[in-house]
Short mmCIF file of C-alpha atoms and ligand atoms in Angstrom, two decimals:
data_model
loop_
_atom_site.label_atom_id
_atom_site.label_comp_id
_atom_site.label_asym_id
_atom_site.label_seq_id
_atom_site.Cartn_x
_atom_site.Cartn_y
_atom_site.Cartn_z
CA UNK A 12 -24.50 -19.28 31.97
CA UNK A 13 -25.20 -17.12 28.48
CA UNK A 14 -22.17 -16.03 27.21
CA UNK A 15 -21.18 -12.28 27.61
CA UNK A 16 -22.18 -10.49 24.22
CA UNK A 17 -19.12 -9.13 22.36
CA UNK A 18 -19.11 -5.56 22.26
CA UNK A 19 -18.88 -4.15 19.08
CA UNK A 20 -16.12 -1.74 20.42
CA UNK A 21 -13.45 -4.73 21.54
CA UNK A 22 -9.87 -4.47 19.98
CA UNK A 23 -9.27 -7.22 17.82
CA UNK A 24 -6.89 -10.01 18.85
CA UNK A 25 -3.20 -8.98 18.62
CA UNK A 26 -0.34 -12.08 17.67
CA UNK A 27 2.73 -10.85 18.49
CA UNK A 28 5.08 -14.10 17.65
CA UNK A 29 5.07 -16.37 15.04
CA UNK A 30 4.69 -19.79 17.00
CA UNK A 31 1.79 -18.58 18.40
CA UNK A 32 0.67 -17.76 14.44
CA UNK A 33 1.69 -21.10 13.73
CA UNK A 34 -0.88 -22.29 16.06
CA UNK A 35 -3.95 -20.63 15.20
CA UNK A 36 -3.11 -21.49 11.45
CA UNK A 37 -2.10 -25.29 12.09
CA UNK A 38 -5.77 -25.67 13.30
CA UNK A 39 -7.08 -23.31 10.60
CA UNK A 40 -5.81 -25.49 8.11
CA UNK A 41 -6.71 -28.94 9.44
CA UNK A 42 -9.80 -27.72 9.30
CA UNK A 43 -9.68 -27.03 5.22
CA UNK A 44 -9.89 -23.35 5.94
CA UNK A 45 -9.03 -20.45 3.51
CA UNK A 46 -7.10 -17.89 4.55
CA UNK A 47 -6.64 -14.18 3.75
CA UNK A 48 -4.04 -11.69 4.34
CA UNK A 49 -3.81 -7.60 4.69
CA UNK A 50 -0.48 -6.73 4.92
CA UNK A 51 -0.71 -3.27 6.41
CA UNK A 52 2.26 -0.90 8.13
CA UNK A 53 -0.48 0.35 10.82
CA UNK A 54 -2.02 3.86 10.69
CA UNK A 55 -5.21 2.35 9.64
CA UNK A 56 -7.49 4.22 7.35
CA UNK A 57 -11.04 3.52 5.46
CA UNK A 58 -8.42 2.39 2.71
CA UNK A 59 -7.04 -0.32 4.89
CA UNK A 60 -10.43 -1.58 5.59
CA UNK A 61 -12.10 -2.13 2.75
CA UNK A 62 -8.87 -4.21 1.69
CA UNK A 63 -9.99 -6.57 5.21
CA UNK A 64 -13.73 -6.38 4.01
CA UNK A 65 -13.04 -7.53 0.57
CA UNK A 66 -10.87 -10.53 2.68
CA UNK A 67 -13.97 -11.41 4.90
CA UNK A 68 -15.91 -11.51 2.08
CA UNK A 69 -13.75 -14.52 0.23
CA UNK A 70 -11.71 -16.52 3.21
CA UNK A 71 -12.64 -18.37 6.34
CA UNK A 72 -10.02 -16.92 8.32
CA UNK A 73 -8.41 -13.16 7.72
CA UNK A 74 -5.11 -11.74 9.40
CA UNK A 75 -4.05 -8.23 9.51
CA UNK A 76 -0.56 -7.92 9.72
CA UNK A 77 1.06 -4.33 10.97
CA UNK A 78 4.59 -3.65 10.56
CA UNK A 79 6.56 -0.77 9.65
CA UNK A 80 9.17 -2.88 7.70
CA UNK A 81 12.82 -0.90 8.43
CA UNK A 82 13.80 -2.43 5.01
CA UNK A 83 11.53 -0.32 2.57
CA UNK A 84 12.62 2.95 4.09
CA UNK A 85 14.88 5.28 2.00
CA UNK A 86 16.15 7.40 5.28
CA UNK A 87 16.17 7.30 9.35
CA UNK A 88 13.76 9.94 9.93
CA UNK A 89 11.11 9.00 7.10
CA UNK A 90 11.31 5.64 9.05
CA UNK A 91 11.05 7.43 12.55
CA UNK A 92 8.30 9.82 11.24
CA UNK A 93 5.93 7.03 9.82
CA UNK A 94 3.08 7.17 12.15
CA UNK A 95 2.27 4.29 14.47
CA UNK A 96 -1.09 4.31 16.00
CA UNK A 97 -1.12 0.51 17.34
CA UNK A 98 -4.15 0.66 20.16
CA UNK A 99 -6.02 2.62 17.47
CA UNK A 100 -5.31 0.33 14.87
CA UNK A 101 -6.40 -2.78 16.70
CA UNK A 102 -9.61 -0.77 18.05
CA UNK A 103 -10.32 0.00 14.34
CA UNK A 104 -10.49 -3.51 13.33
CA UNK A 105 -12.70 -5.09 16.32
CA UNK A 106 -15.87 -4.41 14.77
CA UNK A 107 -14.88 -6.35 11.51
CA UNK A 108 -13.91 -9.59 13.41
CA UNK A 109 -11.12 -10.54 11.62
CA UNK A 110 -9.21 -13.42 12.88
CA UNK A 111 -5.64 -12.37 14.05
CA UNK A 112 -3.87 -9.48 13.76
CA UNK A 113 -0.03 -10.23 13.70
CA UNK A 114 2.16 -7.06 14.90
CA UNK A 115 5.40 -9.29 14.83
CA UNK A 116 8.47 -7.85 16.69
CA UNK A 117 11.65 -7.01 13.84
CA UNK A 118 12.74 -10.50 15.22
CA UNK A 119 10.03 -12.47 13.82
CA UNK A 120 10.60 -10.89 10.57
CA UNK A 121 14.50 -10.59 10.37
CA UNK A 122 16.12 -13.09 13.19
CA UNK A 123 19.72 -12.47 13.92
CA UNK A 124 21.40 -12.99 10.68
CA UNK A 125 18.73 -12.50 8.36
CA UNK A 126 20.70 -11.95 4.88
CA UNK A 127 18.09 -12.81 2.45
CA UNK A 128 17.19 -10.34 0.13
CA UNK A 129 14.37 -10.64 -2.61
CA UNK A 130 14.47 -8.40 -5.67
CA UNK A 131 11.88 -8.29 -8.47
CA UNK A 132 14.15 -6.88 -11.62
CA UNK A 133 13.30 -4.60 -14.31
CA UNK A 134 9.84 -3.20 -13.01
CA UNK A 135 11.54 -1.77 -9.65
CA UNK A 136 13.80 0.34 -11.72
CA UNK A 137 11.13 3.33 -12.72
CA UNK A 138 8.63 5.46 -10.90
CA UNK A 139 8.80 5.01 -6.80
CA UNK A 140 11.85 2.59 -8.12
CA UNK A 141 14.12 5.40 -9.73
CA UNK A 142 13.54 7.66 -6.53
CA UNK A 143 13.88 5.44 -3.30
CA UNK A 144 16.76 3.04 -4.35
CA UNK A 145 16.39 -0.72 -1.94
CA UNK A 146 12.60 0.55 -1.47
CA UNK A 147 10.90 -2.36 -3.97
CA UNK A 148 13.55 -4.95 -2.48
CA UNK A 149 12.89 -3.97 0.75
CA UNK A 150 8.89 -4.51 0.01
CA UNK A 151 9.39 -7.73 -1.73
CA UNK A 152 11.68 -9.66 0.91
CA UNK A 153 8.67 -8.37 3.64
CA UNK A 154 6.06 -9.56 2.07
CA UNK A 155 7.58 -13.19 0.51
CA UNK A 156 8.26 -13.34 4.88
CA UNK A 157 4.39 -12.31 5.58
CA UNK A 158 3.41 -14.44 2.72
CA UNK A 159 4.88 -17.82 3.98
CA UNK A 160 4.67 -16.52 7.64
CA UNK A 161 1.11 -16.15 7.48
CA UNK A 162 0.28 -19.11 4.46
CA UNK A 163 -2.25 -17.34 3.02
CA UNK A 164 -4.27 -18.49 0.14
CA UNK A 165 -5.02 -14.64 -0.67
CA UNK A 166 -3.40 -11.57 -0.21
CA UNK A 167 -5.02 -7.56 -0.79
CA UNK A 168 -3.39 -5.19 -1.37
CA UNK A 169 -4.40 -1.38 -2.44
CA UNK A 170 -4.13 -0.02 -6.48
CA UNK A 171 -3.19 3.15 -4.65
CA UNK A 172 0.30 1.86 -4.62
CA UNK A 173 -0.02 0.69 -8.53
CA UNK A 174 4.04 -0.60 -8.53
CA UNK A 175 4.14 -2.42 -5.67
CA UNK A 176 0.61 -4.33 -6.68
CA UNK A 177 3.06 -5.30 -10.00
CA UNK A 178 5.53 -6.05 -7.73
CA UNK A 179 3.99 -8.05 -5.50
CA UNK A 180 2.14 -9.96 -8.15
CA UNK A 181 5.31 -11.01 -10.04
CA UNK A 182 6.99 -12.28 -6.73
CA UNK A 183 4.06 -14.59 -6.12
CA UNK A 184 4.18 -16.06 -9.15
CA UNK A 185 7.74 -15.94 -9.74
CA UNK A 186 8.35 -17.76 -6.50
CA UNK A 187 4.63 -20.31 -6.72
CA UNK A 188 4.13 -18.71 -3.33
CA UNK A 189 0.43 -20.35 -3.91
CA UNK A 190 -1.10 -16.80 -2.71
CA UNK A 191 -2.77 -15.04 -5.24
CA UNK A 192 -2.94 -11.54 -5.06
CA UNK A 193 -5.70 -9.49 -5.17
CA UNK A 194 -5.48 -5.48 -5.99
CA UNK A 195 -8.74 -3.14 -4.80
CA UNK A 196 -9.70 -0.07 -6.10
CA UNK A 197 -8.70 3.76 -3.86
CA UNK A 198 -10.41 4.96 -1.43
CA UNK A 199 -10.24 8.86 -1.31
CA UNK A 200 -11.40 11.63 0.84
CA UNK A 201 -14.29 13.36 -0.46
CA UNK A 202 -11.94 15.89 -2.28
CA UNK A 203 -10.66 12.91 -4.01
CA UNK A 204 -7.46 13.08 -1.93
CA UNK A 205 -5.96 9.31 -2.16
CA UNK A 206 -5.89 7.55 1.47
CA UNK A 207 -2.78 7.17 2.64
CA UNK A 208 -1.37 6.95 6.47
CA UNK A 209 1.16 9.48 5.31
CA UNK A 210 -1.65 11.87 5.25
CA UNK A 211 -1.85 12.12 8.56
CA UNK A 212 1.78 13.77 8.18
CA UNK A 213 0.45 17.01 6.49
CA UNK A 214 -0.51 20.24 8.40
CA UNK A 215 -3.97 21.51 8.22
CA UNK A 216 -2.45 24.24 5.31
CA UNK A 217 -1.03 21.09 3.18
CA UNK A 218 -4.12 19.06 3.75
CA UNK A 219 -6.39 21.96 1.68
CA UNK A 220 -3.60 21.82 -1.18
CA UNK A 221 -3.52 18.03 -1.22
CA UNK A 222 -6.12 17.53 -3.30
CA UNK A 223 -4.58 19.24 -6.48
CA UNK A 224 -2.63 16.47 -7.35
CA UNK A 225 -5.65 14.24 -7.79
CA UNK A 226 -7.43 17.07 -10.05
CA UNK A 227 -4.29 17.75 -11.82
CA UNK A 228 -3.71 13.95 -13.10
CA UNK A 229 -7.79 13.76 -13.68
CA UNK A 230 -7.12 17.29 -15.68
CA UNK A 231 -4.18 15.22 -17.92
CA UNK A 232 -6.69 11.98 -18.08
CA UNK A 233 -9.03 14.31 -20.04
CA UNK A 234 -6.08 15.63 -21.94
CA UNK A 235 -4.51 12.64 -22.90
CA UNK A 236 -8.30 11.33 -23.79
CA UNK A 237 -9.21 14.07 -26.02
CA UNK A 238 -6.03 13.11 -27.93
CA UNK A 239 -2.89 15.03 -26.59
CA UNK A 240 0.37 14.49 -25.93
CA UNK A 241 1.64 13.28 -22.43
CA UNK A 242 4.80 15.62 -22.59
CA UNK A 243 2.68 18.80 -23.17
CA UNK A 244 0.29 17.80 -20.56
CA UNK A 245 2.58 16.76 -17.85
CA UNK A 246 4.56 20.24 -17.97
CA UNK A 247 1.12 21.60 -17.71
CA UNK A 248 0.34 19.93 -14.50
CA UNK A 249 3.35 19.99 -12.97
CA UNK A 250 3.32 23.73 -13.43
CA UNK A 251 -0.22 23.90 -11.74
CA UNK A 252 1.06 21.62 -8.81
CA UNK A 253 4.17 23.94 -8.23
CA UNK A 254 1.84 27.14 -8.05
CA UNK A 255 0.31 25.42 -5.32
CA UNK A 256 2.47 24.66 -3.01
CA UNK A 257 4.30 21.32 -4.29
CA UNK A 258 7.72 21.55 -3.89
CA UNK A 259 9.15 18.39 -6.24
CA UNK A 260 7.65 16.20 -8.61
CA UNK A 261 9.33 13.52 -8.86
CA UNK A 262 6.88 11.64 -11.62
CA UNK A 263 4.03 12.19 -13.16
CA UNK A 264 4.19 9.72 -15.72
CA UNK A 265 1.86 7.87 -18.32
CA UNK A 266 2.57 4.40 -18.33
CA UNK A 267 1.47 0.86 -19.99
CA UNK A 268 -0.77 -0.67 -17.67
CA UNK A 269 1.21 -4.43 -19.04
CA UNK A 270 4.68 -3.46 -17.89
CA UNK A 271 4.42 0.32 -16.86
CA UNK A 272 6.05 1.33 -20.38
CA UNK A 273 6.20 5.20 -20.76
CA UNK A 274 4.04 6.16 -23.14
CA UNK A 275 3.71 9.42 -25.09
CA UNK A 276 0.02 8.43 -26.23
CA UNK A 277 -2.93 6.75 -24.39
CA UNK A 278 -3.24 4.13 -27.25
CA UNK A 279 -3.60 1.15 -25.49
CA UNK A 280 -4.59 0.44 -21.74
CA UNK A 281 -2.77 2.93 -19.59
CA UNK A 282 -2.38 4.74 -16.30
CA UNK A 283 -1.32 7.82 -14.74
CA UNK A 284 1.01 8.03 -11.85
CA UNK A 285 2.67 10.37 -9.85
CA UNK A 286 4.98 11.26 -6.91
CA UNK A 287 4.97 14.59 -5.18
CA UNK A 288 6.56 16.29 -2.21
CA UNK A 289 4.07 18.66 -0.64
CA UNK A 290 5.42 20.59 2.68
CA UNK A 291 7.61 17.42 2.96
CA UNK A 292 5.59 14.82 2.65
CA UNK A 293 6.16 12.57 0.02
CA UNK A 294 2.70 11.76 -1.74
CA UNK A 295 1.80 9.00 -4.52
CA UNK A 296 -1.50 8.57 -6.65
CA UNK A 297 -2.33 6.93 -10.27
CA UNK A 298 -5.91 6.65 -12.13
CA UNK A 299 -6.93 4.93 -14.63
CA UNK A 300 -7.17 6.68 -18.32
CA UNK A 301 -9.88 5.85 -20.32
O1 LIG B 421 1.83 -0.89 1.48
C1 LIG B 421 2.35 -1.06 2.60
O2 LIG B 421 1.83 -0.64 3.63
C2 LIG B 421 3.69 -1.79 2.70
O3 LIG B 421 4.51 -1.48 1.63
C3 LIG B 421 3.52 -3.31 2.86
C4 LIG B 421 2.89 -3.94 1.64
C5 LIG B 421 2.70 -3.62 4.09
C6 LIG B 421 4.91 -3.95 3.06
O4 LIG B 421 5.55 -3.46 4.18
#
């Protein structure tokens, strides 16, 4: 009998515990297979999948995980807010085939008496650092779990969010977790809005406005290029962000790409980043500059 065709439209495969993980990857491996990890927190967006298209392109075998991680949340209702868009999410990914996508229970992640924390020092103490204290630690013990849960050879990850990329870098090689890490360029809206699943948080008013911080740190890039002073400049943009509609900056920051250094100057290889509220959501972007 020919073999049903597989519709294009099929939900990928959901793993839900980590035994049943275990198996797929015991035979993955046997069979000298490379394998490559998205660690996502669900809400899938065009961002998202170009990180498990750049996977498919270099392993055998590519897991998704999803999993809004309790530990990298700053407050109750930021963690109850975070969209979660599961059947979506899984419908999203069926057309790219990838191999298993692990939405582990908290239990799989943090079993009953889970007191291991792991903390990447000095780099977690600026930027998204300074302004959600336990955030970085909570991302780093997460992924060193999806890291050795999932024993993958290589691990993507988005440039959107520049100091957790550091972050997570450092811990693999701190730890010779044998993944290496692998950061891909943002993927923005056509207004050059940075995707994000916290987008889908902002009302149809905050959605026009979003954009602004993009063209405000592109604005600086030119500044700082053409020879001016980051201090100048940032008071500049954060005065055009307030007049439309931003509520708090919390950085907006030129930084050494090396060790995210402030500098004053873009001298040597730099980038941009900043942190925003707008109509209370919370938004992050960085570019390049020069
Ligand atoms: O970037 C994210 O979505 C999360 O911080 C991550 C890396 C999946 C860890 O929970």
């Amino acid at each position: 009998m020919t073999p049903a065709p597989v519709s294009r439209d099929a939900a990928a495969p959901i793993v839900r515990e980590l035994s049943a993980l275990r198996a797929q990857l015991a035979g993955w491996k046997r069979a000298g297979q490379t394998v490559g990890v998205v660690p996502t927190m669900g809400a899938l967006h065009d961002g998202h999948l170009s990180l498990v298209r750049a996977a498919k392109a270099d392993c055998d075998r590519v897991i998704v995980t999803i999993f809004v991680n309790p530990k990298q949340f700053n407050s109750p209702e930021d963690l109850a807010n975070y969209p979660r868009t599961e059947v979506e999410d899984a419908r999203k990914l069926g057309p790219l085939a990838v191999d298993a996508v692990y939405v582990p229970g908290g239990d799989q992640i943090y079993p009953d008496g889970f007191c291991t924390t792991v903390s990447v020092a000095g780099m977690t103490d600026v930027l998204c650092g300074a302004h959600r204290p336990g955030h970085f630690d909570g991302v780093a013990t997460v992924v060193t779990k999806l890291f050795t849960q999932t024993q993958a050879d290589r691990a993507y990850f988005g440039q959107k969010d520049y100091q957790q990329l550091q972050v997570v870098t450092r811990l693999a090689r701190d730890l010779d977790l044998g993944v290496t890490v692998v950061g891909c360029p943002t993927i923005r809206e056509e207004d050059g809005l940075a995707m994000s699943s916290r987008n889908l948080l902002l009302s149809d008013r905050a959605r026009v406005w979003a954009p602004e911080l993009h063209r405000a740190m592109e604005e600086m890039a030119e500044g700082l290029l053409a020879g001016g002073d980051a201090g100048v400049l940032r008071r500049a943009a954060e005065a055009r962000l307030l007049r439309t509609g931003f509520t708090d900056i919390e950085y907006f920051d030129l930084r050494a790409c090396a060790d995210l250094a402030l500098m004053s100057r873009a001298d040597r290889p730099a980038r941009l980043l900043a942190a925003a509220w707008l109509a209370g959501v919370r938004l992050i972007d960085n570019i390049a500059v020069g």
